[in-house]
Every structure is written in C-alpha cells, then in structure tokens.
Short mmCIF file of C-alpha atoms in Angstrom, two decimals:
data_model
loop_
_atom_site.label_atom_id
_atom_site.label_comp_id
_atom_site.label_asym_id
_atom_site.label_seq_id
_atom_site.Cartn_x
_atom_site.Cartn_y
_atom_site.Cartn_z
CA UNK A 1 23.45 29.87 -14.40
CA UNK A 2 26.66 28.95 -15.61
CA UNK A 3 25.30 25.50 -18.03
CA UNK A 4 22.55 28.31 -19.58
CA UNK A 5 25.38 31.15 -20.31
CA UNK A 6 27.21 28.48 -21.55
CA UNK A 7 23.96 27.05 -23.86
CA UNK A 8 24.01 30.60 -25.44
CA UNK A 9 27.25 30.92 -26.37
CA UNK A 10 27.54 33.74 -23.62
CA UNK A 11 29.89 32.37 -20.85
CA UNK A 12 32.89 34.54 -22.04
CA UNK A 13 30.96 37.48 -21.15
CA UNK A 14 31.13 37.21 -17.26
CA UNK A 15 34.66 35.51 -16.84
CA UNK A 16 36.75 37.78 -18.37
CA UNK A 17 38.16 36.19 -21.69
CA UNK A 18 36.07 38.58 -24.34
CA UNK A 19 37.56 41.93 -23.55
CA UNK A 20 35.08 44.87 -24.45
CA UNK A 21 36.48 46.93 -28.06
CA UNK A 22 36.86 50.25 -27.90
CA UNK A 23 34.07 52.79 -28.95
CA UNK A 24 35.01 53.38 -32.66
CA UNK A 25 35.52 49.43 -33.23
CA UNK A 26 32.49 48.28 -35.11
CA UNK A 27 31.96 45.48 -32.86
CA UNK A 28 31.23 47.37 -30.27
CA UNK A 29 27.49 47.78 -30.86
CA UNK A 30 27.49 43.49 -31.11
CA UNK A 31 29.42 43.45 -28.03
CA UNK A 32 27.49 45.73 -26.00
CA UNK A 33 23.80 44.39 -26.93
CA UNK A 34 25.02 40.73 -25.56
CA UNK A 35 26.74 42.38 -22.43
CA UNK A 36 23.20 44.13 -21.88
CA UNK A 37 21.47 40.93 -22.31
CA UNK A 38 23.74 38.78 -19.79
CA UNK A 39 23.34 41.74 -17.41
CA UNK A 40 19.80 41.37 -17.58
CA UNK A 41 19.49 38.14 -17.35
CA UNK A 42 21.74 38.14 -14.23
CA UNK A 43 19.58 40.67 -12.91
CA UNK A 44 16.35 38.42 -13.01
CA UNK A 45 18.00 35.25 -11.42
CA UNK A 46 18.47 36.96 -8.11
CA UNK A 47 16.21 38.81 -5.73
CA UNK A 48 15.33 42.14 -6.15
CA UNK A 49 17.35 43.12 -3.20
CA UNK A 50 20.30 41.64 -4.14
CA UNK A 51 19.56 43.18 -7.67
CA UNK A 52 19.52 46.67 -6.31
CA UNK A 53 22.98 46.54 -5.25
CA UNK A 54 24.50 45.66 -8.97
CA UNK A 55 21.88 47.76 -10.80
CA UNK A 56 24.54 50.44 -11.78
CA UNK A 57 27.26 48.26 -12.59
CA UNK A 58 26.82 48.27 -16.46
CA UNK A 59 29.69 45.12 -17.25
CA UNK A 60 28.62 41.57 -16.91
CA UNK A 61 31.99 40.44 -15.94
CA UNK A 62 31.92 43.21 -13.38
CA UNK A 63 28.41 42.42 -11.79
CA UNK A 64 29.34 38.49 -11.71
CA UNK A 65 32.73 38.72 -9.85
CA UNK A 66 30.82 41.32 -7.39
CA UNK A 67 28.06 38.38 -6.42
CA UNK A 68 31.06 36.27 -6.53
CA UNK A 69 32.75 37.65 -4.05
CA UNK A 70 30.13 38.53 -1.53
CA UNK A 71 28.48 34.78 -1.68
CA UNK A 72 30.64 31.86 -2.98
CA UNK A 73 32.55 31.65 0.39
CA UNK A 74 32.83 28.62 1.90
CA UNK A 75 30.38 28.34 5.07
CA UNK A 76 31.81 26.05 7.62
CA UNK A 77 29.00 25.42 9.37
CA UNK A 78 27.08 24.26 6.33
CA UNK A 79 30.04 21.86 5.69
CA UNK A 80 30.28 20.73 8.93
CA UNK A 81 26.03 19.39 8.65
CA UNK A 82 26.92 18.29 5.06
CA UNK A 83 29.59 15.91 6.99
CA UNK A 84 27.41 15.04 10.24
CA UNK A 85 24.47 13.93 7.73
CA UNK A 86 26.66 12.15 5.51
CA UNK A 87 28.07 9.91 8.18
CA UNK A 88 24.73 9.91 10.15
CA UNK A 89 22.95 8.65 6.71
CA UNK A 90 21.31 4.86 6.02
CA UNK A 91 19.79 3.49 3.71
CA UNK A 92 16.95 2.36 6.39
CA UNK A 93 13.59 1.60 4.34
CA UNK A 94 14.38 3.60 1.24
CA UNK A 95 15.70 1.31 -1.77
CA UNK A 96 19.01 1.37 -3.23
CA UNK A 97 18.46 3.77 -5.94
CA UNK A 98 17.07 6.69 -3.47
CA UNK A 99 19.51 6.20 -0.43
CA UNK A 100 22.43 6.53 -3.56
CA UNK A 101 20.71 9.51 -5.31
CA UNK A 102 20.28 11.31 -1.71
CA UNK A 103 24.17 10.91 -0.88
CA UNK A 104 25.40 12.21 -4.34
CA UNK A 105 23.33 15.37 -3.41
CA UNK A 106 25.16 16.07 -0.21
CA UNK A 107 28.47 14.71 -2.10
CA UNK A 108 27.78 17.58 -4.80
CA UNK A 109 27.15 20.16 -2.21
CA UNK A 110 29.98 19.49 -0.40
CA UNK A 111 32.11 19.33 -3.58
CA UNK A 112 30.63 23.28 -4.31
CA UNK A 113 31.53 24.63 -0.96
CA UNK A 114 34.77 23.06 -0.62
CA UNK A 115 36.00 21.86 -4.33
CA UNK A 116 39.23 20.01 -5.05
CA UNK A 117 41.73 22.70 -6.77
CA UNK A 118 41.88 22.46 -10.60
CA UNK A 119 45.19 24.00 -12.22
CA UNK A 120 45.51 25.02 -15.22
CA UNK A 121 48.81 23.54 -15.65
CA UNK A 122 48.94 20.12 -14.33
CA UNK A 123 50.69 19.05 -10.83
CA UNK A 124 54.18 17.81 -11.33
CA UNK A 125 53.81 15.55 -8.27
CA UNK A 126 50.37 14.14 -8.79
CA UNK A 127 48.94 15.75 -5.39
CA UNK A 128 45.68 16.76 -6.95
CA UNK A 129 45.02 13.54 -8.62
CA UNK A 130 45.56 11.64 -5.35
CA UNK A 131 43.39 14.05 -3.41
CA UNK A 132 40.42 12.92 -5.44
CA UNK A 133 41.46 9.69 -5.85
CA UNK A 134 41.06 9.47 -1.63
CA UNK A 135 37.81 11.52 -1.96
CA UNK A 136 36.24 8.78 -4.63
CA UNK A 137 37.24 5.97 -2.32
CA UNK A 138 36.28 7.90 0.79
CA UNK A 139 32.45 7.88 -1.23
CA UNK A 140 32.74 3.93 -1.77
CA UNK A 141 33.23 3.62 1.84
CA UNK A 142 30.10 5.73 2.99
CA UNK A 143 28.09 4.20 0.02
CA UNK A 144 28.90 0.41 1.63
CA UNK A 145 28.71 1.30 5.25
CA UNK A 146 25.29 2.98 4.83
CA UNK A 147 23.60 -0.10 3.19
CA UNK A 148 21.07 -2.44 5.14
CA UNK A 149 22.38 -6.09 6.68
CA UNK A 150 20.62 -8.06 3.45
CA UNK A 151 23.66 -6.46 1.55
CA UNK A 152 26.25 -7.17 3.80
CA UNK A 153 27.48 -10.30 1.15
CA UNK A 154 27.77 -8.34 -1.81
CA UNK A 155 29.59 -5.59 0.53
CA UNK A 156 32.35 -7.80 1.76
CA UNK A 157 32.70 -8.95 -1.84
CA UNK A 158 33.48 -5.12 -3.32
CA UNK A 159 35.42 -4.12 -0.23
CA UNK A 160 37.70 -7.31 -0.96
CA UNK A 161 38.35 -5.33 -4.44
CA UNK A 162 41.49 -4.27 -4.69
CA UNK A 163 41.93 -1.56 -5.76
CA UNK A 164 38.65 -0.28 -4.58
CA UNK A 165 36.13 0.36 -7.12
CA UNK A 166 34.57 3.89 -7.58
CA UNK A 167 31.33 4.62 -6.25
CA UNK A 168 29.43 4.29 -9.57
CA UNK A 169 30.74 0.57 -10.33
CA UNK A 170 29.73 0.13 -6.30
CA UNK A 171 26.45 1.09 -7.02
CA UNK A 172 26.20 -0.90 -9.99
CA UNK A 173 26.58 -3.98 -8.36
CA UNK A 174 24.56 -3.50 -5.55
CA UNK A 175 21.57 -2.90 -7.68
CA UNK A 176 22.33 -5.99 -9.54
CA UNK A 177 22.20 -7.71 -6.04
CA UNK A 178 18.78 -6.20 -5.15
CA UNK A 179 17.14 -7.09 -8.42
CA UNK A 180 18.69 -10.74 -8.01
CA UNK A 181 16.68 -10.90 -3.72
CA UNK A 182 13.63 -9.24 -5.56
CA UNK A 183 13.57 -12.45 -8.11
CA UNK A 184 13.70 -14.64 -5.32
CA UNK A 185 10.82 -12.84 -3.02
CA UNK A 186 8.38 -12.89 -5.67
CA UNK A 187 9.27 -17.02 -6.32
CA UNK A 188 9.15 -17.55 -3.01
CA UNK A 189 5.47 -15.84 -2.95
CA UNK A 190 4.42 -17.65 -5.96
CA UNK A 191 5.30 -21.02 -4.37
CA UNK A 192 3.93 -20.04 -1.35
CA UNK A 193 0.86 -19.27 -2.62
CA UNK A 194 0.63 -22.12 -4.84
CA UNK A 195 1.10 -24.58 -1.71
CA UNK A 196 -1.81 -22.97 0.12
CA UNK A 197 -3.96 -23.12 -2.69
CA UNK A 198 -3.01 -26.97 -2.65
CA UNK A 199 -3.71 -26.99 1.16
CA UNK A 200 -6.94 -25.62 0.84
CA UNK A 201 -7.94 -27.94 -1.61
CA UNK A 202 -6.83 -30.69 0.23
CA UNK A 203 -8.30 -29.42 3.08
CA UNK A 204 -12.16 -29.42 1.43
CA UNK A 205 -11.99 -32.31 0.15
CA UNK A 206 -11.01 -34.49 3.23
CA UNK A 207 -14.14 -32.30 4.37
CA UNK A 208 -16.14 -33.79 1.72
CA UNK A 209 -15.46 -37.01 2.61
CA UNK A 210 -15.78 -36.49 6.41
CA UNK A 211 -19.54 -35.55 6.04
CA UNK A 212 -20.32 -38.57 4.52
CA UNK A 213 -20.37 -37.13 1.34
CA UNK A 214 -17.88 -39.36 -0.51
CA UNK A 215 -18.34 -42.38 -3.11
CA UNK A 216 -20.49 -45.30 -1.83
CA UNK A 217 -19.63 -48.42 -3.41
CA UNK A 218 -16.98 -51.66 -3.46
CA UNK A 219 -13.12 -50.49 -3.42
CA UNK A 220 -14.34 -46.64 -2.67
CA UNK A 221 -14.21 -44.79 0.25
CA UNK A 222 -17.35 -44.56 1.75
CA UNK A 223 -17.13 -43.83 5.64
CA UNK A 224 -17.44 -47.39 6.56
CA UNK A 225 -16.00 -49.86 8.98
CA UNK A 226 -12.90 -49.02 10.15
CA UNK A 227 -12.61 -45.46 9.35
CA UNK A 228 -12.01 -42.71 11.65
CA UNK A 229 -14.85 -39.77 11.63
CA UNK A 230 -15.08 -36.22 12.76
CA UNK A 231 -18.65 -36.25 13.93
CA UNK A 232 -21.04 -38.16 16.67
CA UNK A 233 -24.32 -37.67 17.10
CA UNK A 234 -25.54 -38.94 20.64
CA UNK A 235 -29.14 -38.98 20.07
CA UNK A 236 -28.99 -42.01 17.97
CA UNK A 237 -25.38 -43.20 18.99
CA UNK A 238 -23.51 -43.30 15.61
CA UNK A 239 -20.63 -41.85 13.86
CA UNK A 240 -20.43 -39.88 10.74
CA UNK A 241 -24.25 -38.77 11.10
CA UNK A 242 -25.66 -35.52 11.93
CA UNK A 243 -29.20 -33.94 13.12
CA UNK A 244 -29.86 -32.50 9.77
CA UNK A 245 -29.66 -36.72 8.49
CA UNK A 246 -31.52 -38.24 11.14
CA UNK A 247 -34.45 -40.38 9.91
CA UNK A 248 -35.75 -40.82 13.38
CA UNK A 249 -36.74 -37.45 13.95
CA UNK A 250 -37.51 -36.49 10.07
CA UNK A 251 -38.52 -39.50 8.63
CA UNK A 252 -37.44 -42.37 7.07
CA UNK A 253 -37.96 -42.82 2.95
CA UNK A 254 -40.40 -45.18 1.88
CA UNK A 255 -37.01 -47.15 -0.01
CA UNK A 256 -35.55 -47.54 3.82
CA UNK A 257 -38.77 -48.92 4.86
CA UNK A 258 -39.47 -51.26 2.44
CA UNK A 259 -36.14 -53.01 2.17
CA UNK A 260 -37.15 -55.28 4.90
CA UNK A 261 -35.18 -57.59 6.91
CA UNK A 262 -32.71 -55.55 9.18
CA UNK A 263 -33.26 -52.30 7.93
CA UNK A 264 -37.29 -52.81 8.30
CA UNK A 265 -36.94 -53.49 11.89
CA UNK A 266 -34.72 -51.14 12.73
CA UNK A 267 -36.69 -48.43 11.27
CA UNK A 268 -40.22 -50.25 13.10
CA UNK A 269 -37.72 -50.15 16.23
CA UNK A 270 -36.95 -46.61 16.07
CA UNK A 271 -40.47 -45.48 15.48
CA UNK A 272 -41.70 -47.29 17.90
CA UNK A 273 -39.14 -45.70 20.83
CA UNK A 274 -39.68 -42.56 19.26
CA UNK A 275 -43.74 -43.23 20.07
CA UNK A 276 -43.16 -44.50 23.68
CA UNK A 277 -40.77 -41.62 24.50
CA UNK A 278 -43.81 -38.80 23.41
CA UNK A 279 -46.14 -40.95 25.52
CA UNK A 280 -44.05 -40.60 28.43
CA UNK A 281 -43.57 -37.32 28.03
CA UNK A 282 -47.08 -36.33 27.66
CA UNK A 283 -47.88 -38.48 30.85
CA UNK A 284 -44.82 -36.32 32.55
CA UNK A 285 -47.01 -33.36 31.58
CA UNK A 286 -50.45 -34.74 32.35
CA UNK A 287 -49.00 -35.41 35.75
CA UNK A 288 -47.40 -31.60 36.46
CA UNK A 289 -50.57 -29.95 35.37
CA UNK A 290 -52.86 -32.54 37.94
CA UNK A 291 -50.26 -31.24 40.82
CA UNK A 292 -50.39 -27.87 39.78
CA UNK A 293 -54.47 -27.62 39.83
CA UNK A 294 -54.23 -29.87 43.23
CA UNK A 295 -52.51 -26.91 44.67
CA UNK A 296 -54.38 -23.90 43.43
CA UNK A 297 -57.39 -25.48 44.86
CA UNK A 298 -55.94 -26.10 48.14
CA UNK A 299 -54.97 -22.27 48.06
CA UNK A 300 -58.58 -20.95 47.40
CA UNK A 301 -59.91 -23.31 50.55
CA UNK A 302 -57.67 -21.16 52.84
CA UNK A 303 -58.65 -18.38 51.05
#
C-alpha cells in the first residue's frame, strides 16, 4: 500500500507532512479531491468489516494511523514460529536458489514485525549500525548452516572470511559452486554413456565372432584351432556349431559333398549313422507294437 501511494505521488497524504488548508485557501478543493481519493482507495484494500469501522473518518491521515494502531503490533507468537522455522529450515531437496528465496521471506517478515529502529538523526555511538550489522551476519550463518553436505567445501571456505561476508555475496558463491558440480554431473553422464555405448559394441561384436560368424581365411580370425568357444553341440560333438548349422540332420550342400577326400567320407559317414540309427529305431518300434498286440490277444482269451 505504501510503494502504490508512493507511485502516485500520494504518500504525504496519510503520514502527516501535507497539512490540510483552510476552507477559503484555493487549494483546498485540490487538496480535498486527493484526500477523498486516498480514503477510498484505503477503503477498498481492506475488508468490508474492517471498512465499516473507518467509514466516517473523512482524513486519510486520520483513517491510516487508526488501522495503524489497531494492527501493526508486534505478535509474539508469530515471531516466535518465524524463529522456530528459520532455525528448523534446510535446504533438503530444493536447489539453492529456492531454499535462499524461502529464508529471505521469513527474514522480511520477521524484519516487519520486529524492525531495527531508524532515527532520524543518526546514533552518536553507532548502536543501530551494529545491531544490523549482527542481524546480516546472524543471516550468513543460517544461510551456511542450512545448506546440504555437497556444500560443506565452499562453506568452510566463506566462514574462513573474515570479516564475514553478507548474505547476498554468500549466496553468490554458493550458486557459483552448484553450477560448477552441475558441469561435472552432466560430463560425468556423457562419459558414462559414451563408455557403455563402447561396451555394447564391443560386446556384439565378440558375439559375432563367437557364432562363427567372423572372417574365414589365412591371418583372420576364423574360430579355428586353438580358440576358445561359447557353444557345444553334443549331438555331433563339436565346438562353435549349433542345431540350426547341422548338416547331419538338414543336409549337407552338394559343394560339401563333392569335395571328396576327407570331407566326402565324412559326410558318407554321417549319412550312413544317421540311416542305421532310423533303422534301429523303427525296429525299437516294430518290436513295442508286436508286444503290445501279444498282450491284447492274451487278454481277449481270458475274456
């Protein structure tokens, strides 16, 4: 209320310093059309109850000393949670800038309910000046103690200060601090991520290789002698070779066939086991059903 009176050019209408002409000045008209607007506008700013009780004062300076009087006492018990919460507060999970901006709230309420004495004619002995100078200092304190553990280097740093910085310049530097660990977290993820991505590409291409995948040739890995593999498939007894890649059981190409030598009598050799193991299996079968039928006839001759 007081910043907008004092926007309009109106604040010397409510504490005191324009004194109201008499009736036959002819400023008096002038002086009472601004006193009627302050009045009004001090009217509409507080409840209609409140209102009620200043409706017939007709002086602005008159109607602001009444609400004055009645409601800018100092209410000890609202100081005394302004001081529990302000030692009670941390900064916790909120960031710098809104653990700061929630203690210079309580700071300014505290400052309206129980302000620091401001003469007009300054202190001889310097009293008032020290007063706040143990008030700023008591704020640098609270501002330090509240922060989290990640700050307690840049704390012991400012508290070392001597004399102790204000609470802005405080502030100031331990926002520089959490910009300079927010730098280093997102480098840290960067490289981070840039190592797994390596990882993972490491990763599929030793899997590449392990599947038999890899360059055939002279000087070139190709899962030969010597090397260790992943996979064993006991149906044919060999490493590196899978059920999906078995020529016994698929097929062999006509190239594998016709090489000859080694490779055409291995293939002959497997073809041929792979014949006299379905022989004996059909014989195994032959032989169950014979039993079986032996039996049901030997049940209907009871029968």
């Amino acid at each position: 209320m007081t910043m907008a009176l004092k926007s309009k050019n109106k604040l010397c209408f409510i504490n005191g310093n324009l004194h109201p002409p008499s009736i036959d000045d002819s400023t008096f008209e002038a002086w009472d059309r601004c006193n009627t607007i302050v009045l009004g506008w001090i009217h509409r700013s507080i409840t209609q109850t409140i209102a009620q009780s200043i409706l017939w004062i007709e002086k602005a300076s008159d109607a602001w000393h009444d609400l004055k009087h009645r409601f800018s006492q100092s209410d000890v018990f609202r100081i005394c949670d302004l001081q529990e919460d302000l030692y009670k507060l941390c900064q916790g999970d909120k960031n710098v800038s809104e653990y700061f901006t929630l203690l210079n709230t309580m700071w300014e309420e505290l400052e309206n309910l129980k302000p620091i004495p401001n003469p007009i004619v300054p202190c001889a002995c310097g009293a008032i000046a020290k007063m706040r100078e143990y008030r700023e200092k008591d704020q640098t304190v609270r501002f330090l103690r509240g922060l989290n553990e990640q700050y307690s280097h840049v704390r012991s740093q400012i508290m070392f200060i001597d004399p102790l910085p204000n609470v802005a310049k405080a502030f100031s530097l331990v926002i520089q601090q959490e910009r300079q660990m927010q730098s280093e977290n997102n480098l840290s993820f960067t490289n981070n991520h840039q190592t797994l991505a390596a990882m993972g590409d490491q990763s599929r291409r030793n899997n590449y290789f392990n599947n038999g995948r890899g360059y055939r040739g002279r000087g070139r890995y190709n899962g030969g002698r010597g090397q260790s593999f992943a996979k064993f498939y006991t149906h044919c007894n060999k490493n590196n070779h899978t059920i999906e890649s078995c020529y016994v059981l698929h097929g062999f190409p006509p190239r594998y066939i016709n090489n000859g030598g080694r490779g055409a009598m291995s293939a002959a050799n497997a073809v041929t086991n792979l014949q006299s193991q379905e022989e004996n299996v059909m014989k195994q079968d032959n032989s169950s059903m014979a039993a079986i039928q032996d039996q049901y006839q030997h049940i209907l001759n009871l029968l």
